[in-house]
């Protein structure tokens, strides 16, 4: 029987990994530029109205899809950023906050049975199963769901610093396996241990790194 | 009722913060700068039409246009294809024998503002223009530099 051994990382190994990561980021940035150039999306007087309508439809779809658990919505935001560059970042930020708060509000105020039924009607089976799984749990256990696999101590700390846990969970890469940003905010709303105002302030800060970077560093694509 | 109030408060906070964030983060692009001077409604260019050819510095687009002066007002035939700007009042001033004109055309159906500044020497004209679109989520501007010359009224299209 072969046992996988995990060797401790050496300094050259760490440096190599950092270089590989930076290389991947540079490659991805270059790819986005290529896509943008290929799309040749120039805003001219003759197409401005169509571009405006497309952005509005995209923004509404982005808010709606991002608010739903297990439904990919972030890709629309990334596509808008790739197509229109940093100029569209403020709108994406506002839409992301709106989507997160929409999910939270639905979780907080819609009866849990109605929510499950709504998801089943919409054929969102995984989202309905998630809500059904959450329904019988206590408030703390609902929050603990966001930290599945973590120790009791970690869960206890997370309950104490629940807003920090929420911010981390929303930003965590791979959070789609627990429902994505929309699913996390819906569970947070369902848990009943987050006040709307504090949850709102947490979301405003948690989803702000990219627009703040644009604002303060003047980043341009 | 309390729940409805809470939902309304969340919605108000979201929209309010969104509006504030957009107004802070959206960088406005000013319209074309028009130098100070003794601008006046002289109607000095009435009856003249210029055919102009221009380029958009940041794009590959080429502009071909006719600008018409009539009854103290101005119209760009090309701009009319994209929005019915109608006729806009124009002002002139003369500096060292060069007639300067400026006008601002505002689209009534969409948030477009087009500002013109032209310098006319004899039958030739040099023009700078900005077409600025101010949507609630961003501002987009197209800058155009064009040159042209006067054409007889009989040649005016449309």
Short mmCIF file of C-alpha atoms in Angstrom, two decimals:
data_model
loop_
_atom_site.label_atom_id
_atom_site.label_comp_id
_atom_site.label_asym_id
_atom_site.label_seq_id
_atom_site.Cartn_x
_atom_site.Cartn_y
_atom_site.Cartn_z
CA UNK A 1 0.00 0.00 0.00
CA UNK A 2 1.47 3.30 -1.03
CA UNK A 3 1.27 6.10 1.43
CA UNK A 4 1.50 9.64 0.11
CA UNK A 5 4.18 11.52 1.96
CA UNK A 6 3.95 15.27 2.32
CA UNK A 7 7.43 16.77 2.33
CA UNK A 8 7.93 20.06 4.18
CA UNK A 9 8.35 22.99 1.82
CA UNK A 10 11.86 24.28 1.32
CA UNK A 11 12.68 27.93 0.60
CA UNK A 12 13.46 27.29 -3.10
CA UNK A 13 10.17 25.38 -3.28
CA UNK A 14 8.25 28.31 -1.86
CA UNK A 15 9.99 30.75 -4.21
CA UNK A 16 9.24 28.47 -7.17
CA UNK A 17 5.55 28.30 -6.18
CA UNK A 18 5.36 32.10 -5.82
CA UNK A 19 6.90 32.52 -9.29
CA UNK A 20 4.50 29.99 -10.77
CA UNK A 21 1.57 31.82 -9.14
CA UNK A 22 2.75 35.22 -10.41
CA UNK A 23 3.25 33.69 -13.85
CA UNK A 24 -0.28 32.31 -13.84
CA UNK A 25 -1.71 35.69 -12.82
CA UNK A 26 0.29 37.43 -15.56
CA UNK A 27 -0.91 34.84 -18.07
CA UNK A 28 -4.53 35.28 -16.98
CA UNK A 29 -4.22 39.09 -17.25
CA UNK A 30 -2.74 38.74 -20.72
CA UNK A 31 -5.59 36.40 -21.66
CA UNK A 32 -8.20 38.91 -20.46
CA UNK A 33 -6.54 41.62 -22.58
CA UNK A 34 -6.62 39.31 -25.59
CA UNK A 35 -10.32 38.58 -25.05
CA UNK A 36 -11.05 42.29 -24.65
CA UNK A 37 -9.18 43.15 -27.84
CA UNK A 38 -10.91 40.32 -29.70
CA UNK A 39 -14.33 41.55 -28.60
CA UNK A 40 -13.38 45.05 -29.84
CA UNK A 41 -16.09 46.57 -27.67
CA UNK A 42 -15.83 50.23 -28.52
CA UNK A 43 -18.54 52.53 -27.31
CA UNK A 44 -19.59 54.73 -30.17
CA UNK A 45 -22.59 57.02 -30.63
CA UNK A 46 -24.23 54.41 -32.86
CA UNK A 47 -23.96 51.55 -30.36
CA UNK A 48 -23.97 53.34 -26.98
CA UNK A 49 -27.68 52.74 -26.46
CA UNK A 50 -27.30 49.00 -27.13
CA UNK A 51 -24.25 48.79 -24.85
CA UNK A 52 -26.23 50.57 -22.12
CA UNK A 53 -29.12 48.10 -22.46
CA UNK A 54 -26.73 45.13 -22.43
CA UNK A 55 -25.05 46.44 -19.26
CA UNK A 56 -28.43 46.94 -17.55
CA UNK A 57 -29.61 43.43 -18.48
CA UNK A 58 -26.25 42.00 -17.40
CA UNK A 59 -26.40 43.85 -14.07
CA UNK A 60 -29.92 42.63 -13.27
CA UNK A 61 -28.97 39.06 -14.23
CA UNK A 62 -25.80 39.34 -12.15
CA UNK A 63 -27.73 40.43 -9.03
CA UNK A 64 -30.40 37.73 -9.49
CA UNK A 65 -28.02 34.86 -10.20
CA UNK A 66 -25.43 35.84 -7.59
CA UNK A 67 -28.14 35.89 -4.91
CA UNK A 68 -29.10 32.27 -5.65
CA UNK A 69 -27.24 29.42 -3.97
CA UNK A 70 -25.17 27.20 -6.29
CA UNK A 71 -25.97 29.34 -9.34
CA UNK A 72 -22.88 30.75 -11.06
CA UNK A 73 -23.27 34.51 -11.21
CA UNK A 74 -19.80 35.86 -10.55
CA UNK A 75 -18.85 34.96 -14.13
CA UNK A 76 -21.19 37.67 -15.44
CA UNK A 77 -19.39 40.24 -13.29
CA UNK A 78 -16.01 38.99 -14.49
CA UNK A 79 -17.23 39.09 -18.10
CA UNK A 80 -18.41 42.70 -17.68
CA UNK A 81 -15.07 43.65 -16.11
CA UNK A 82 -13.18 41.92 -18.93
CA UNK A 83 -15.28 43.65 -21.58
CA UNK A 84 -15.48 47.18 -20.18
CA UNK A 85 -12.49 47.40 -17.86
CA UNK A 86 -12.17 49.29 -14.60
CA UNK A 87 -14.85 51.80 -15.57
CA UNK A 88 -17.52 49.20 -14.82
CA UNK A 89 -16.02 48.21 -11.40
CA UNK A 90 -18.20 50.61 -9.34
CA UNK A 91 -21.37 49.15 -10.86
CA UNK A 92 -20.16 45.58 -10.25
CA UNK A 93 -19.40 46.48 -6.63
CA UNK A 94 -22.87 47.97 -6.06
CA UNK A 95 -24.54 44.98 -7.75
CA UNK A 96 -22.50 42.54 -5.63
CA UNK A 97 -23.60 44.28 -2.41
CA UNK A 98 -27.21 44.30 -3.65
CA UNK A 99 -27.05 40.57 -4.50
CA UNK A 100 -25.58 39.66 -1.11
CA UNK A 101 -28.20 41.69 0.75
CA UNK A 102 -30.99 40.27 -1.44
CA UNK A 103 -29.89 36.75 -0.48
CA UNK A 104 -29.62 37.74 3.20
CA UNK A 105 -33.07 39.38 3.16
CA UNK A 106 -34.65 36.33 1.50
CA UNK A 107 -33.06 34.04 4.08
CA UNK A 108 -33.99 36.27 6.97
CA UNK A 109 -37.58 37.12 6.17
CA UNK A 110 -39.00 34.46 3.86
CA UNK A 111 -40.43 31.45 5.76
CA UNK A 112 -38.04 28.55 5.40
CA UNK A 113 -40.71 26.20 3.99
CA UNK A 114 -41.70 28.78 1.34
CA UNK A 115 -38.07 29.22 0.40
CA UNK A 116 -37.57 25.49 -0.07
CA UNK A 117 -40.76 25.24 -2.13
CA UNK A 118 -39.69 28.23 -4.26
CA UNK A 119 -36.35 26.59 -5.06
CA UNK A 120 -38.06 23.31 -5.96
CA UNK A 121 -40.45 25.16 -8.30
CA UNK A 122 -37.42 26.84 -9.90
CA UNK A 123 -35.80 23.36 -10.22
CA UNK A 124 -32.92 24.55 -8.02
CA UNK A 125 -32.70 21.16 -6.33
CA UNK A 126 -29.33 21.70 -4.63
CA UNK A 127 -30.46 25.05 -3.20
CA UNK A 128 -33.71 23.47 -1.97
CA UNK A 129 -31.75 20.61 -0.38
CA UNK A 130 -29.48 23.14 1.34
CA UNK A 131 -32.47 24.98 2.82
CA UNK A 132 -34.06 21.67 3.88
CA UNK A 133 -30.80 20.67 5.55
CA UNK A 134 -30.63 23.99 7.42
CA UNK A 135 -34.29 24.00 8.59
CA UNK A 136 -34.05 21.66 11.60
CA UNK A 137 -30.74 23.07 12.88
CA UNK A 138 -30.25 25.53 15.71
CA UNK A 139 -29.01 29.06 14.95
CA UNK A 140 -25.42 28.23 15.92
CA UNK A 141 -25.48 24.97 13.98
CA UNK A 142 -26.62 26.86 10.89
CA UNK A 143 -23.58 29.09 11.16
CA UNK A 144 -21.40 26.03 11.79
CA UNK A 145 -22.58 24.72 8.40
CA UNK A 146 -20.56 27.48 6.80
CA UNK A 147 -17.48 26.03 8.48
CA UNK A 148 -18.09 22.40 7.68
CA UNK A 149 -15.15 20.20 8.60
CA UNK A 150 -13.76 22.66 11.13
CA UNK A 151 -13.13 21.77 14.78
CA UNK A 152 -15.60 22.65 17.57
CA UNK A 153 -13.18 25.26 18.82
CA UNK A 154 -13.04 26.90 15.39
CA UNK A 155 -16.83 26.91 15.20
CA UNK A 156 -17.05 28.44 18.67
CA UNK A 157 -14.63 31.22 17.67
CA UNK A 158 -16.56 31.70 14.44
CA UNK A 159 -19.81 32.17 16.35
CA UNK A 160 -18.14 34.75 18.57
CA UNK A 161 -16.60 36.57 15.59
CA UNK A 162 -19.42 35.68 13.26
CA UNK A 163 -19.24 38.82 11.12
CA UNK A 164 -15.57 38.19 10.44
CA UNK A 165 -16.44 34.57 9.62
CA UNK A 166 -19.12 35.81 7.22
CA UNK A 167 -16.68 38.16 5.48
CA UNK A 168 -14.09 35.38 5.16
CA UNK A 169 -16.63 32.83 3.93
CA UNK A 170 -17.93 35.23 1.24
CA UNK A 171 -14.40 35.86 -0.01
CA UNK A 172 -13.11 32.30 0.34
CA UNK A 173 -12.05 30.73 -2.97
CA UNK A 174 -14.07 27.60 -3.64
CA UNK A 175 -17.00 28.68 -1.48
CA UNK A 176 -19.27 27.51 -4.28
CA UNK A 177 -19.28 24.03 -2.70
CA UNK A 178 -21.27 25.47 0.23
CA UNK A 179 -23.55 27.56 -1.95
CA UNK A 180 -21.38 30.46 -3.09
CA UNK A 181 -21.82 34.04 -1.91
CA UNK A 182 -25.59 33.91 -2.33
CA UNK A 183 -25.90 30.62 -0.44
CA UNK A 184 -23.68 31.84 2.41
CA UNK A 185 -25.68 35.05 2.81
CA UNK A 186 -28.96 33.13 2.64
CA UNK A 187 -27.81 30.75 5.38
CA UNK A 188 -26.61 33.77 7.39
CA UNK A 189 -30.07 35.27 7.06
CA UNK A 190 -31.73 31.96 7.96
CA UNK A 191 -29.54 31.59 11.05
CA UNK A 192 -31.12 34.69 12.60
CA UNK A 193 -27.92 35.51 14.52
CA UNK A 194 -26.86 38.32 12.21
CA UNK A 195 -28.51 41.73 12.52
CA UNK A 196 -29.36 43.30 9.17
CA UNK A 197 -27.36 46.49 9.77
CA UNK A 198 -24.17 44.71 10.89
CA UNK A 199 -24.54 42.14 8.08
CA UNK A 200 -24.91 45.00 5.62
CA UNK A 201 -21.78 46.79 6.89
CA UNK A 202 -19.86 43.48 6.77
CA UNK A 203 -20.87 42.91 3.15
CA UNK A 204 -20.02 46.50 2.16
CA UNK A 205 -16.48 45.96 3.47
CA UNK A 206 -16.10 42.29 2.51
CA UNK A 207 -16.76 42.80 -1.20
CA UNK A 208 -14.83 46.06 -1.45
CA UNK A 209 -11.17 45.06 -2.10
CA UNK A 210 -11.37 45.27 -5.89
CA UNK A 211 -13.29 48.59 -6.14
CA UNK A 212 -11.11 50.08 -3.38
CA UNK A 213 -8.00 49.06 -5.30
CA UNK A 214 -9.45 50.73 -8.37
CA UNK A 215 -10.33 53.82 -6.34
CA UNK A 216 -7.08 54.27 -4.43
CA UNK A 217 -4.49 52.69 -6.73
CA UNK A 218 -6.10 53.81 -9.96
CA UNK A 219 -5.81 50.32 -11.39
CA UNK A 220 -6.57 50.08 -15.07
CA UNK A 221 -7.09 46.92 -17.12
CA UNK B 1 -45.15 45.27 9.68
CA UNK B 2 -41.83 45.35 11.52
CA UNK B 3 -40.44 42.88 9.00
CA UNK B 4 -41.59 45.05 6.11
CA UNK B 5 -39.92 48.05 7.73
CA UNK B 6 -36.70 46.09 8.14
CA UNK B 7 -36.79 44.99 4.49
CA UNK B 8 -37.44 48.60 3.45
CA UNK B 9 -34.53 49.75 5.63
CA UNK B 10 -32.19 47.15 4.08
CA UNK B 11 -33.30 48.19 0.59
CA UNK B 12 -32.85 51.88 1.42
CA UNK B 13 -29.40 51.28 2.92
CA UNK B 14 -28.35 49.20 -0.11
CA UNK B 15 -29.56 51.75 -2.66
CA UNK B 16 -28.25 54.69 -0.63
CA UNK B 17 -24.80 53.15 -0.21
CA UNK B 18 -24.82 52.11 -3.86
CA UNK B 19 -25.62 55.63 -4.99
CA UNK B 20 -22.96 57.10 -2.68
CA UNK B 21 -20.34 54.56 -3.82
CA UNK B 22 -21.08 55.26 -7.49
CA UNK B 23 -20.95 59.03 -7.04
CA UNK B 24 -17.59 58.79 -5.21
CA UNK B 25 -15.98 56.17 -7.47
CA UNK B 26 -17.26 57.43 -10.79
CA UNK B 27 -14.77 59.85 -12.20
CA UNK B 28 -16.51 62.52 -14.23
CA UNK B 29 -14.87 63.46 -17.51
CA UNK B 30 -15.23 67.18 -18.17
CA UNK B 31 -16.56 68.42 -21.49
CA UNK B 32 -14.25 70.06 -23.99
CA UNK B 33 -12.52 73.09 -22.48
CA UNK B 34 -13.59 76.30 -24.16
CA UNK B 35 -11.18 79.20 -23.62
CA UNK B 36 -12.57 82.36 -22.08
CA UNK B 37 -13.17 85.35 -24.32
CA UNK B 38 -15.71 87.74 -25.73
CA UNK B 39 -18.09 85.09 -26.98
CA UNK B 40 -21.23 86.61 -28.48
CA UNK B 41 -24.32 85.56 -30.44
CA UNK B 42 -23.21 87.28 -33.63
CA UNK B 43 -24.70 84.95 -36.25
CA UNK B 44 -21.44 85.66 -38.10
CA UNK B 45 -21.36 82.20 -39.70
CA UNK B 46 -25.00 82.03 -40.83
CA UNK B 47 -25.41 80.60 -44.31
CA UNK B 48 -22.14 78.68 -44.22
CA UNK B 49 -21.74 74.92 -44.40
CA UNK B 50 -18.47 73.03 -43.89
CA UNK B 51 -17.63 69.47 -44.84
CA UNK B 52 -15.27 68.09 -42.27
CA UNK B 53 -13.17 64.95 -42.00
CA UNK B 54 -11.91 63.85 -38.64
CA UNK B 55 -10.47 61.07 -36.60
CA UNK B 56 -11.06 59.75 -33.13
CA UNK B 57 -7.55 59.65 -31.58
CA UNK B 58 -8.21 56.64 -29.32
CA UNK B 59 -10.07 54.59 -31.95
CA UNK B 60 -9.84 53.64 -35.56
CA UNK B 61 -13.08 55.45 -36.44
CA UNK B 62 -13.13 58.14 -39.11
CA UNK B 63 -15.65 60.95 -39.12
CA UNK B 64 -17.19 62.55 -42.22
CA UNK B 65 -19.67 65.26 -41.40
CA UNK B 66 -21.31 68.44 -42.56
CA UNK B 67 -21.82 71.26 -40.11
CA UNK B 68 -24.42 73.87 -40.93
CA UNK B 69 -24.87 77.39 -39.56
CA UNK B 70 -28.30 78.98 -39.92
CA UNK B 71 -30.24 81.68 -38.05
CA UNK B 72 -27.73 81.86 -35.22
CA UNK B 73 -27.88 78.11 -34.76
CA UNK B 74 -25.69 75.12 -35.60
CA UNK B 75 -26.29 71.53 -36.60
CA UNK B 76 -24.08 68.52 -37.33
CA UNK B 77 -25.72 66.22 -39.88
CA UNK B 78 -23.74 63.20 -38.66
CA UNK B 79 -24.73 63.71 -35.01
CA UNK B 80 -28.38 63.85 -36.09
CA UNK B 81 -28.05 60.21 -37.19
CA UNK B 82 -27.54 59.14 -33.56
CA UNK B 83 -29.78 61.59 -31.70
CA UNK B 84 -32.13 64.34 -32.78
CA UNK B 85 -30.12 67.18 -31.26
CA UNK B 86 -31.93 69.77 -33.38
CA UNK B 87 -30.39 73.21 -33.82
CA UNK B 88 -28.14 74.63 -31.09
CA UNK B 89 -27.29 78.30 -30.54
CA UNK B 90 -23.68 79.10 -31.37
CA UNK B 91 -21.35 81.88 -30.23
CA UNK B 92 -18.36 83.40 -31.97
CA UNK B 93 -15.36 85.57 -31.25
CA UNK B 94 -12.59 86.82 -33.51
CA UNK B 95 -8.94 86.56 -32.50
CA UNK B 96 -6.23 87.78 -34.91
CA UNK B 97 -8.53 87.38 -37.91
CA UNK B 98 -9.51 83.82 -36.95
CA UNK B 99 -13.19 83.29 -36.22
CA UNK B 100 -13.72 80.97 -33.29
CA UNK B 101 -17.10 79.37 -32.71
CA UNK B 102 -18.46 77.19 -29.95
CA UNK B 103 -21.72 75.42 -29.35
CA UNK B 104 -23.09 72.79 -27.01
CA UNK B 105 -25.61 70.28 -28.31
CA UNK B 106 -27.64 68.31 -25.78
CA UNK B 107 -29.50 65.16 -26.75
CA UNK B 108 -33.09 65.33 -25.46
CA UNK B 109 -33.56 61.52 -25.40
CA UNK B 110 -30.25 60.32 -23.95
CA UNK B 111 -27.52 61.73 -21.66
CA UNK B 112 -25.24 62.87 -24.51
CA UNK B 113 -23.57 66.29 -24.52
CA UNK B 114 -21.53 67.36 -27.55
CA UNK B 115 -19.30 70.41 -27.22
CA UNK B 116 -17.74 71.99 -30.31
CA UNK B 117 -14.90 74.46 -30.70
CA UNK B 118 -13.90 75.50 -34.21
CA UNK B 119 -11.39 77.91 -35.69
CA UNK B 120 -12.18 79.31 -39.14
CA UNK B 121 -9.50 80.87 -41.32
CA UNK B 122 -10.85 81.93 -44.67
CA UNK B 123 -12.71 78.89 -46.03
CA UNK B 124 -10.94 76.35 -43.81
CA UNK B 125 -12.01 75.10 -40.43
CA UNK B 126 -10.27 73.15 -37.68
CA UNK B 127 -12.52 71.56 -35.09
CA UNK B 128 -12.23 69.88 -31.71
CA UNK B 129 -15.24 68.09 -30.29
CA UNK B 130 -16.11 65.96 -27.30
CA UNK B 131 -19.11 63.63 -27.23
CA UNK B 132 -19.72 62.86 -23.56
CA UNK B 133 -22.26 60.33 -22.32
CA UNK B 134 -23.02 60.50 -18.61
CA UNK B 135 -24.82 57.39 -17.44
CA UNK B 136 -25.55 56.91 -13.74
CA UNK B 137 -22.86 54.24 -13.48
CA UNK B 138 -20.10 55.70 -15.70
CA UNK B 139 -19.06 58.50 -18.00
CA UNK B 140 -17.80 57.82 -21.50
CA UNK B 141 -16.20 60.37 -23.78
CA UNK B 142 -15.21 60.39 -27.42
CA UNK B 143 -12.80 63.09 -28.58
CA UNK B 144 -12.71 64.08 -32.23
CA UNK B 145 -10.29 66.31 -34.13
CA UNK B 146 -11.42 67.33 -37.60
CA UNK B 147 -10.53 69.65 -40.43
CA UNK B 148 -12.53 70.79 -43.43
CA UNK B 149 -13.57 73.57 -45.71
CA UNK B 150 -16.63 75.47 -46.71
CA UNK B 151 -18.90 73.98 -49.38
CA UNK B 152 -21.47 75.68 -51.56
CA UNK B 153 -25.06 75.46 -50.27
CA UNK B 154 -26.07 73.42 -53.33
CA UNK B 155 -23.81 70.56 -52.20
CA UNK B 156 -25.33 70.27 -48.75
CA UNK B 157 -26.70 66.77 -48.20
CA UNK B 158 -30.27 66.31 -47.06
#
